């Protein structure tokens, strides 16, 4: 296959994946709507309060035996399963899109050389984590959210960030591209999932206990709070590795100085500090629940502002993917 | 950071003549120290550090991009003096920024020392004795055992030791206490200590290091010394005599231009072929200097960070003598390498001649306007204005070599007063009107911009950061927990206490119970046998 046809394949696969993600979302939404009528079948909780996510997972067993409930329950089960299958299919298409992106470049390379490709890779990681870890972590309730987030981000990527396949700028041409960006993607995904848990926590805490509808399928606030903490605790060391270890090493090689106070670096540091404060406040000040959730959301805001916003606010950033390279440093990375 | 409140030493000895709130100097110092080293202060300082870093990411920084900063300053004449007073153009070098991170460092040190002592004692301490009522603990369970309590407790000791608990035997009072996860606090301390190391390493780079830039036309050499740099930015404690005595020459510079596709016109594959000597009497070596592949000589590193064109221009004066000749560095203005430069011939007779204007690597004419197509040398051309008269080089004021002071000079025009430009392709010459002289565009050479820097403390900072990550992992993922087993008569009680944040000790207690009960049974459970509920 020629580079051109790989690129076409990638674009078509993105479109197809987007459509299938959307169908998956629709299916999940039908399930969501049907769930309004089904009260949650409560499982007996273990005496010492363990079991966490599993216990609060999606339980679709019909409660009463009358006809309409059985039909409804069957619909719930079918739409849920269909949503999952579609999500898996979309994820496979998504992978084809990434593969095509990498194969279309000359020379072949990892598909995260610009913002569009980074978005493509990041959303793929989110979908993949969900598909793989769904059963183990009892994440069934998160299906509609994952489908919605992924399809939205894909649309943002295709509409605003799209760039044709192009060779890497010189400074990106390094194996640190794999290490640095992969760790950044993983931690960004982790923080985002943690942030989603915090949002759900806040919503659920405000609404109070419910017995039917989607929110009742979401784990208890205490479990959400703990899941959010665990996701953040996982993502924070990875972020530290990406931003404060591999980033400076690469910056030193490419830009001659391991810390340049480049706007992207400054904001990555700000994000690091906010999440450090979050973990610290939880560990020593015993901040749980609402205050911790707000701090986590502040961290997520700085994270996403750094990813998207700073490229438009500041043109001095050496990380800027926007065109219009500062000419004096044209041999240096102008396009990141 | 220390949470322990020390008892107020002076509380029981009030001096009668003092008014409320009055402190002696010593007390004030102690109060300040305690405030500074409190955990809340450290958190506030940390968030403050993030907050004050924001202006530096929005306002152009002279240390990051001086060109953009000076442009911004001329665009905002009213704000500039205020910003300058607040040092907003060099936030990260400013005293108030330094004040925050030095305070943070002091606060960290103030936390680490007392906590290390606490940890030292805690690490050597035995687990605390079992509480009287285990069922008051948040996680507890019990079951009926057939074995005598002493046997159950002996089994519990073995089991808990196997699960890597430190065990305290209280069998004579009917309990076993166990604790694990002592390394969490060690990780915590390591993290904070490592952060201090990183700050020290970072400060060392700023104080003792230097960075300098030099633009070298290909074929020219460089000997490491203060006078050889175009710009030089030393740390405040930098010692010039410590500079390494290396020298190098840029032999050749390769660059590839992309001719098609979405990145058409982008350059890549930069390679500056260097010949270098580590010291004047060392053997000559070669190195291909590329982006991402700096040359390391001793503790100094050489980086390739820019390139451009140097048109070779010869100016003859009115007498026909060569007044200026050689490659002149033009600075690129855009990604297409349309470059601006000045060529001053101060020694021309009868009056100095100066040229200022543009160089186009690939010149095309669109409706009579000069345009540049791309950065590759496909059709090089210069288009410059000529000035004669006083170019201001006599008054001794420093002048940039990239600017021409034309305030007292006259622009050269044709005899009829119409516009005159020096528009030349390589090999062409043009006579200036009125017999002022002539200009020849001989050809084009390339220049490379090299950054040379020494950053002491870099490895300390890196090592510190790695240690911080290790400490972080320990402190996040080691779960310190306590487990107690109490056996009275036929009832065995097991309780657990999670001392970390993501407390979920229930599973652990279950495992312990399961272990105790499995050992309790005569043999391993058969294949069809169900686990006891």
Coordinates of N, CA, C and O in Angstrom, one line a residue, chain A residues 127-258:
Chain A
X127 N -10.5 4.2 25.4 CA -11.5 3.1 25.0 C -10.9 1.7 25.3 O -11.6 0.9 25.8
X128 N -9.6 1.6 25.0 CA -9.0 0.3 25.2 C -9.0 -0.1 26.7 O -9.3 -1.2 27.1
X129 N -8.6 0.9 27.6 CA -8.6 0.6 29.0 C -10.0 0.2 29.4 O -10.1 -0.8 30.2
X130 N -11.0 0.8 28.9 CA -12.4 0.5 29.3 C -12.7 -1.0 28.9 O -13.2 -1.8 29.7
X131 N -12.4 -1.3 27.6 CA -12.7 -2.6 27.1 C -12.0 -3.7 27.9 O -12.6 -4.7 28.2
X132 N -10.7 -3.4 28.1 CA -9.9 -4.5 28.8 C -10.2 -4.6 30.3 O -10.3 -5.7 30.8
X133 N -10.4 -3.5 30.9 CA -10.5 -3.5 32.4 C -12.0 -3.5 32.9 O -12.2 -3.5 34.1
X134 N -12.9 -3.5 31.9 CA -14.3 -3.4 32.3 C -14.7 -4.5 33.3 O -15.3 -4.2 34.3
X135 N -14.4 -5.8 32.9 CA -14.8 -6.9 33.7 C -14.1 -6.8 35.1 O -14.7 -7.0 36.1
X136 N -12.8 -6.6 35.0 CA -12.0 -6.7 36.3 C -12.4 -5.6 37.3 O -12.5 -5.9 38.5
X137 N -12.6 -4.4 36.8 CA -12.9 -3.3 37.7 C -14.4 -3.1 37.8 O -14.8 -2.1 38.5
X138 N -15.2 -3.9 37.1 CA -16.7 -3.7 37.2 C -17.1 -2.3 36.7 O -17.8 -1.6 37.4
X139 N -16.6 -2.0 35.5 CA -16.8 -0.6 35.0 C -18.0 -0.5 34.1 O -18.1 0.5 33.4
X140 N -18.9 -1.5 34.1 CA -20.0 -1.5 33.1 C -20.8 -0.2 33.1 O -21.2 0.3 32.1
X141 N -20.9 0.4 34.3 CA -21.7 1.6 34.4 C -21.1 2.8 33.7 O -21.7 3.7 33.4
X142 N -19.8 2.7 33.4 CA -19.1 3.8 32.7 C -19.2 3.8 31.2 O -18.7 4.7 30.6
X143 N -19.8 2.7 30.7 CA -19.9 2.6 29.2 C -20.4 3.8 28.5 O -19.7 4.3 27.6
X144 N -21.6 4.3 28.8 CA -22.1 5.5 28.1 C -21.1 6.7 28.2 O -21.0 7.4 27.3
X145 N -20.5 6.8 29.4 CA -19.6 8.0 29.6 C -18.4 7.9 28.7 O -18.0 8.8 28.0
X146 N -17.8 6.7 28.7 CA -16.6 6.5 27.8 C -17.0 6.7 26.4 O -16.3 7.4 25.7
X147 N -18.1 6.1 25.9 CA -18.5 6.3 24.5 C -18.7 7.8 24.2 O -18.2 8.3 23.2
X148 N -19.4 8.5 25.1 CA -19.6 9.9 24.9 C -18.3 10.7 24.8 O -18.1 11.5 23.9
X149 N -17.5 10.5 25.8 CA -16.2 11.3 25.9 C -15.4 11.0 24.6 O -14.8 11.9 24.0
X150 N -15.2 9.7 24.3 CA -14.4 9.4 23.1 C -14.9 10.0 21.8 O -14.2 10.6 21.1
X151 N -16.2 9.9 21.6 CA -16.8 10.4 20.4 C -16.7 11.9 20.3 O -16.3 12.5 19.3
X152 N -16.8 12.5 21.5 CA -16.7 14.0 21.5 C -15.3 14.4 21.2 O -15.0 15.3 20.3
X153 N -14.3 13.8 21.9 CA -12.9 14.2 21.6 C -12.5 13.9 20.2 O -11.7 14.6 19.6
X154 N -13.0 12.7 19.6 CA -12.6 12.4 18.3 C -13.2 13.5 17.3 O -12.5 13.9 16.4
X155 N -14.4 14.0 17.6 CA -14.9 15.0 16.8 C -14.1 16.3 16.9 O -13.8 16.9 15.9
X156 N -13.7 16.7 18.1 CA -12.9 17.8 18.3 C -11.6 17.7 17.5 O -11.2 18.6 16.8
X157 N -11.0 16.5 17.6 CA -9.8 16.2 16.9 C -9.9 16.4 15.4 O -9.1 17.0 14.7
X158 N -11.0 15.8 14.8 CA -11.2 15.8 13.4 C -11.5 17.2 12.9 O -11.0 17.6 11.9
X159 N -12.3 17.9 13.6 CA -12.8 19.2 13.1 C -11.7 20.3 13.3 O -11.4 21.0 12.4
X160 N -11.1 20.3 14.5 CA -10.2 21.5 14.8 C -8.8 21.2 14.7 O -7.9 22.1 14.5
X161 N -8.4 19.9 14.9 CA -7.0 19.7 15.1 C -6.4 18.9 13.9 O -5.2 18.7 13.8
X162 N -7.2 18.6 12.9 CA -6.8 17.7 11.8 C -5.6 18.3 11.1 O -5.5 19.4 10.8
X163 N -4.6 17.4 10.8 CA -3.5 17.8 10.0 C -3.2 16.6 9.1 O -3.2 15.4 9.6
X164 N -2.8 16.8 7.8 CA -2.5 15.7 7.0 C -1.2 15.0 7.5 O -0.4 15.7 8.3
X165 N -1.0 13.8 7.1 CA 0.2 13.1 7.6 C 1.5 13.8 7.1 O 1.5 14.2 5.9
X166 N 2.4 14.0 7.9 CA 3.6 14.8 7.5 C 4.8 14.2 8.3 O 4.6 13.6 9.3
X167 N 6.0 14.4 7.7 CA 7.1 13.9 8.4 C 7.3 14.7 9.7 O 6.8 15.8 9.9
X168 N 8.0 14.1 10.7 CA 8.2 14.7 12.0 C 9.1 15.9 11.8 O 10.1 15.9 11.0
X169 N 8.9 17.0 12.6 CA 9.9 18.0 12.7 C 11.2 17.4 13.4 O 11.1 16.4 14.1
X170 N 12.3 18.0 13.1 CA 13.6 17.4 13.4 C 13.7 17.1 14.9 O 14.1 16.0 15.3
X171 N 13.2 18.0 15.8 CA 13.5 17.8 17.2 C 12.6 16.6 17.7 O 12.9 16.0 18.7
X172 N 11.5 16.3 17.0 CA 10.6 15.3 17.5 C 11.2 13.9 17.1 O 10.7 12.9 17.6
X173 N 12.2 13.9 16.3 CA 12.7 12.7 15.7 C 13.7 12.1 16.7 O 14.9 12.1 16.5
X174 N 13.1 11.5 17.7 CA 13.9 10.9 18.8 C 13.2 9.8 19.5 O 11.9 9.8 19.5
X175 N 13.9 8.8 20.1 CA 13.1 7.8 20.7 C 12.4 8.3 22.0 O 11.5 7.6 22.5
X176 N 12.8 9.5 22.4 CA 12.1 10.0 23.6 C 10.7 10.4 23.2 O 9.8 10.5 24.1
X177 N 10.4 10.5 21.9 CA 9.0 10.7 21.5 C 8.1 9.6 22.0 O 7.0 9.8 22.4
X178 N 8.7 8.3 21.9 CA 7.9 7.2 22.4 C 7.7 7.2 23.9 O 6.6 7.2 24.4
X179 N 8.8 7.4 24.6 CA 8.8 7.3 26.1 C 8.0 8.5 26.7 O 7.1 8.3 27.5
X180 N 8.4 9.7 26.3 CA 7.8 10.9 26.9 C 6.3 11.0 26.6 O 5.5 11.2 27.5
X181 N 6.0 10.8 25.3 CA 4.6 11.0 24.9 C 3.7 9.9 25.4 O 2.6 10.1 25.9
X182 N 4.2 8.7 25.4 CA 3.4 7.6 25.9 C 3.1 7.8 27.4 O 1.9 7.7 27.8
X183 N 4.1 8.2 28.2 CA 3.8 8.4 29.6 C 2.8 9.6 29.8 O 2.0 9.6 30.7
X184 N 3.0 10.6 28.9 CA 2.1 11.8 29.0 C 0.6 11.3 28.7 O -0.3 11.7 29.3
X185 N 0.5 10.5 27.6 CA -0.8 10.0 27.2 C -1.5 9.2 28.4 O -2.6 9.4 28.8
X186 N -0.7 8.3 28.9 CA -1.2 7.4 30.0 C -1.7 8.2 31.2 O -2.8 8.1 31.7
X187 N -0.8 9.2 31.6 CA -1.2 9.9 32.8 C -2.3 10.9 32.5 O -3.2 11.1 33.3
X188 N -2.4 11.4 31.3 CA -3.5 12.3 30.9 C -4.8 11.5 31.0 O -5.8 11.9 31.5
X189 N -4.8 10.3 30.4 CA -5.9 9.4 30.5 C -6.3 9.1 31.9 O -7.5 9.2 32.3
X190 N -5.3 8.8 32.8 CA -5.6 8.4 34.1 C -6.2 9.6 34.9 O -7.2 9.4 35.6
X191 N -5.6 10.8 34.7 CA -6.2 12.0 35.4 C -7.6 12.3 34.9 O -8.5 12.6 35.7
X192 N -7.8 12.1 33.6 CA -9.1 12.4 33.1 C -10.2 11.4 33.6 O -11.3 11.8 34.1
X193 N -9.8 10.1 33.7 CA -10.8 9.1 34.3 C -11.0 9.5 35.7 O -12.2 9.4 36.2
X194 N -9.9 9.8 36.4 CA -10.1 10.2 37.8 C -11.0 11.4 38.0 O -11.8 11.4 38.9
X195 N -10.8 12.4 37.1 CA -11.6 13.6 37.1 C -13.1 13.2 36.9 O -14.0 13.8 37.6
X196 N -13.3 12.3 35.9 CA -14.7 11.9 35.7 C -15.3 11.3 36.9 O -16.5 11.6 37.3
X197 N -14.6 10.4 37.6 CA -15.1 9.9 38.9 C -15.4 11.0 39.9 O -16.4 10.9 40.6
X198 N -14.5 12.0 39.9 CA -14.8 13.1 40.9 C -16.1 13.8 40.5 O -16.9 14.2 41.4
X199 N -16.3 14.1 39.2 CA -17.5 14.7 38.7 C -18.7 13.9 39.1 O -19.7 14.4 39.7
X200 N -18.7 12.6 38.8 CA -19.8 11.7 39.2 C -20.0 11.7 40.7 O -21.2 11.7 41.2
X201 N -18.9 11.8 41.4 CA -19.0 11.8 42.9 C -19.8 13.1 43.3 O -20.7 13.0 44.1
X202 N -19.4 14.2 42.7 CA -20.1 15.5 43.1 C -21.6 15.4 42.7 O -22.4 15.8 43.5
X203 N -21.9 14.9 41.5 CA -23.3 14.8 41.1 C -24.1 13.9 42.0 O -25.1 14.3 42.5
X204 N -23.5 12.7 42.3 CA -24.2 11.8 43.1 C -24.4 12.2 44.5 O -25.4 12.0 45.1
X205 N -23.4 12.9 45.0 CA -23.4 13.4 46.4 C -24.5 14.4 46.5 O -25.3 14.5 47.5
X206 N -24.6 15.3 45.5 CA -25.7 16.3 45.5 C -27.1 15.7 45.4 O -28.0 16.2 46.1
X207 N -27.2 14.7 44.6 CA -28.5 14.2 44.3 C -29.0 13.3 45.5 O -30.2 13.1 45.6
X208 N -28.1 12.8 46.2 CA -28.6 11.9 47.3 C -28.8 10.5 46.8 O -28.7 10.3 45.6
X209 N -29.2 9.6 47.7 CA -29.4 8.2 47.2 C -30.6 8.1 46.3 O -31.6 8.7 46.5
X210 N -30.3 7.3 45.2 CA -31.4 7.0 44.3 C -31.6 5.5 44.2 O -30.6 4.7 44.4
X211 N -32.8 5.1 43.8 CA -33.0 3.6 43.7 C -33.2 3.2 42.3 O -33.1 2.0 42.0
X212 N -33.4 4.1 41.3 CA -33.6 3.7 39.9 C -32.9 4.8 39.1 O -32.5 5.8 39.5
X213 N -32.8 4.4 37.8 CA -32.1 5.4 36.9 C -30.7 5.1 36.8 O -30.1 4.2 37.5
X214 N -30.0 5.8 35.9 CA -28.6 5.6 35.7 C -27.7 5.8 36.9 O -26.9 5.0 37.2
X215 N -28.0 6.9 37.6 CA -27.1 7.2 38.7 C -27.1 6.1 39.8 O -26.1 6.0 40.5
X216 N -28.2 5.4 39.9 CA -28.2 4.3 40.9 C -27.3 3.2 40.5 O -26.9 2.4 41.4
X217 N -26.9 3.1 39.2 CA -26.0 2.1 38.8 C -24.5 2.5 39.1 O -23.6 1.7 39.0
X218 N -24.4 3.8 39.2 CA -23.0 4.3 39.5 C -22.7 3.9 41.0 O -23.6 4.0 41.8
X219 N -21.5 3.5 41.2 CA -21.1 3.1 42.6 C -21.4 4.2 43.6 O -21.6 5.4 43.3
X220 N -21.4 3.8 44.9 CA -21.7 4.7 46.0 C -20.6 5.8 46.0 O -19.5 5.6 45.6
X221 N -21.0 7.0 46.5 CA -20.0 8.1 46.6 C -18.7 7.7 47.2 O -17.6 8.1 46.7
X222 N -18.7 6.9 48.3 CA -17.5 6.5 49.0 C -16.6 5.8 48.0 O -15.4 6.0 47.9
X223 N -17.2 4.9 47.2 CA -16.4 4.1 46.3 C -15.9 5.0 45.2 O -14.7 4.8 44.8
X224 N -16.7 5.9 44.7 CA -16.3 6.8 43.6 C -15.1 7.6 44.1 O -14.1 7.8 43.4
X225 N -15.2 8.1 45.3 CA -14.1 8.9 45.9 C -12.8 8.1 46.0 O -11.8 8.6 45.6
X226 N -13.0 6.9 46.4 CA -11.8 6.0 46.5 C -11.2 5.7 45.1 O -10.0 5.7 44.9
X227 N -12.1 5.4 44.2 CA -11.6 5.1 42.8 C -10.9 6.3 42.2 O -9.9 6.2 41.6
X228 N -11.5 7.5 42.4 CA -10.9 8.7 41.9 C -9.5 8.8 42.5 O -8.5 9.1 41.8
X229 N -9.4 8.6 43.8 CA -8.0 8.7 44.5 C -7.1 7.7 43.9 O -5.9 8.1 43.6
X230 N -7.5 6.5 43.7 CA -6.6 5.5 43.1 C -6.2 5.8 41.7 O -5.0 5.6 41.4
X231 N -7.1 6.3 40.9 CA -6.7 6.7 39.5 C -5.7 7.8 39.6 O -4.7 7.8 38.8
X232 N -5.9 8.8 40.5 CA -5.0 9.9 40.6 C -3.6 9.4 41.1 O -2.6 9.8 40.6
X233 N -3.7 8.5 42.1 CA -2.4 8.0 42.6 C -1.7 7.2 41.6 O -0.4 7.1 41.7
X234 N -2.4 6.6 40.7 CA -1.7 5.9 39.6 C -1.1 6.9 38.6 O 0.0 6.8 38.1
X235 N -1.9 7.9 38.2 CA -1.5 8.8 37.1 C -0.4 9.7 37.6 O 0.5 10.1 36.8
X236 N -0.3 10.1 38.9 CA 0.6 11.1 39.3 C 2.1 10.7 39.2 O 2.9 11.5 38.6
X237 N 2.5 9.5 39.6 CA 3.9 9.1 39.3 C 4.2 9.0 37.8 O 5.3 9.4 37.4
X238 N 3.2 8.6 37.0 CA 3.5 8.6 35.6 C 3.7 10.0 35.0 O 4.5 10.2 34.2
X239 N 2.8 10.9 35.5 CA 3.0 12.3 35.1 C 4.3 12.8 35.6 O 5.0 13.6 34.8
X240 N 4.7 12.5 36.8 CA 6.0 12.9 37.3 C 7.1 12.4 36.4 O 8.1 13.2 36.0
X241 N 7.0 11.2 35.9 CA 8.0 10.6 35.0 C 8.0 11.3 33.7 O 9.0 11.6 33.2
X242 N 6.8 11.6 33.2 CA 6.7 12.2 31.9 C 7.2 13.7 31.9 O 7.9 14.1 31.0
X243 N 6.8 14.4 32.9 CA 7.0 15.9 32.9 C 8.3 16.3 33.6 O 9.0 17.2 33.1
X244 N 8.7 15.6 34.6 CA 9.9 16.0 35.4 C 11.1 15.1 35.2 O 12.1 15.4 35.7
X245 N 11.0 14.0 34.5 CA 12.1 13.2 34.2 C 12.4 13.1 32.7 O 13.4 13.5 32.2
X246 N 11.5 12.4 32.0 CA 11.8 12.3 30.5 C 11.7 13.6 29.8 O 12.5 13.8 28.9
X247 N 10.8 14.5 30.2 CA 10.7 15.8 29.6 C 12.0 16.6 29.6 O 12.6 17.0 28.6
X248 N 12.5 16.8 30.9 CA 13.8 17.5 31.0 C 15.0 16.8 30.2 O 15.8 17.5 29.6
X249 N 15.0 15.5 30.3 CA 16.1 14.8 29.6 C 16.0 15.1 28.1 O 17.0 15.5 27.5
X250 N 14.8 15.0 27.5 CA 14.7 15.3 26.1 C 15.0 16.7 25.8 O 15.6 17.1 24.8
X251 N 14.4 17.6 26.6 CA 14.6 19.1 26.4 C 16.1 19.4 26.4 O 16.5 20.2 25.6
X252 N 16.8 18.7 27.3 CA 18.2 19.0 27.3 C 18.9 18.6 26.0 O 19.8 19.3 25.5
X253 N 18.5 17.5 25.5 CA 19.1 17.0 24.2 C 18.7 17.9 23.1 O 19.6 18.2 22.2
X254 N 17.5 18.3 23.0 CA 17.0 18.9 21.8 C 17.1 20.5 21.9 O 17.4 21.1 20.9
X255 N 16.9 21.0 23.1 CA 16.9 22.5 23.2 C 18.0 23.0 24.1 O 18.0 24.2 24.4
X256 N 18.9 22.2 24.5 CA 20.1 22.6 25.1 C 19.9 23.0 26.6 O 20.9 23.3 27.3
X257 N 18.7 22.9 27.1 CA 18.5 23.3 28.5 C 17.4 22.5 29.0 O 16.4 22.3 28.4
X258 N 17.6 21.8 30.2 CA 16.6 20.8 30.6 C 15.4 21.5 31.2 O 14.4 20.8 31.3

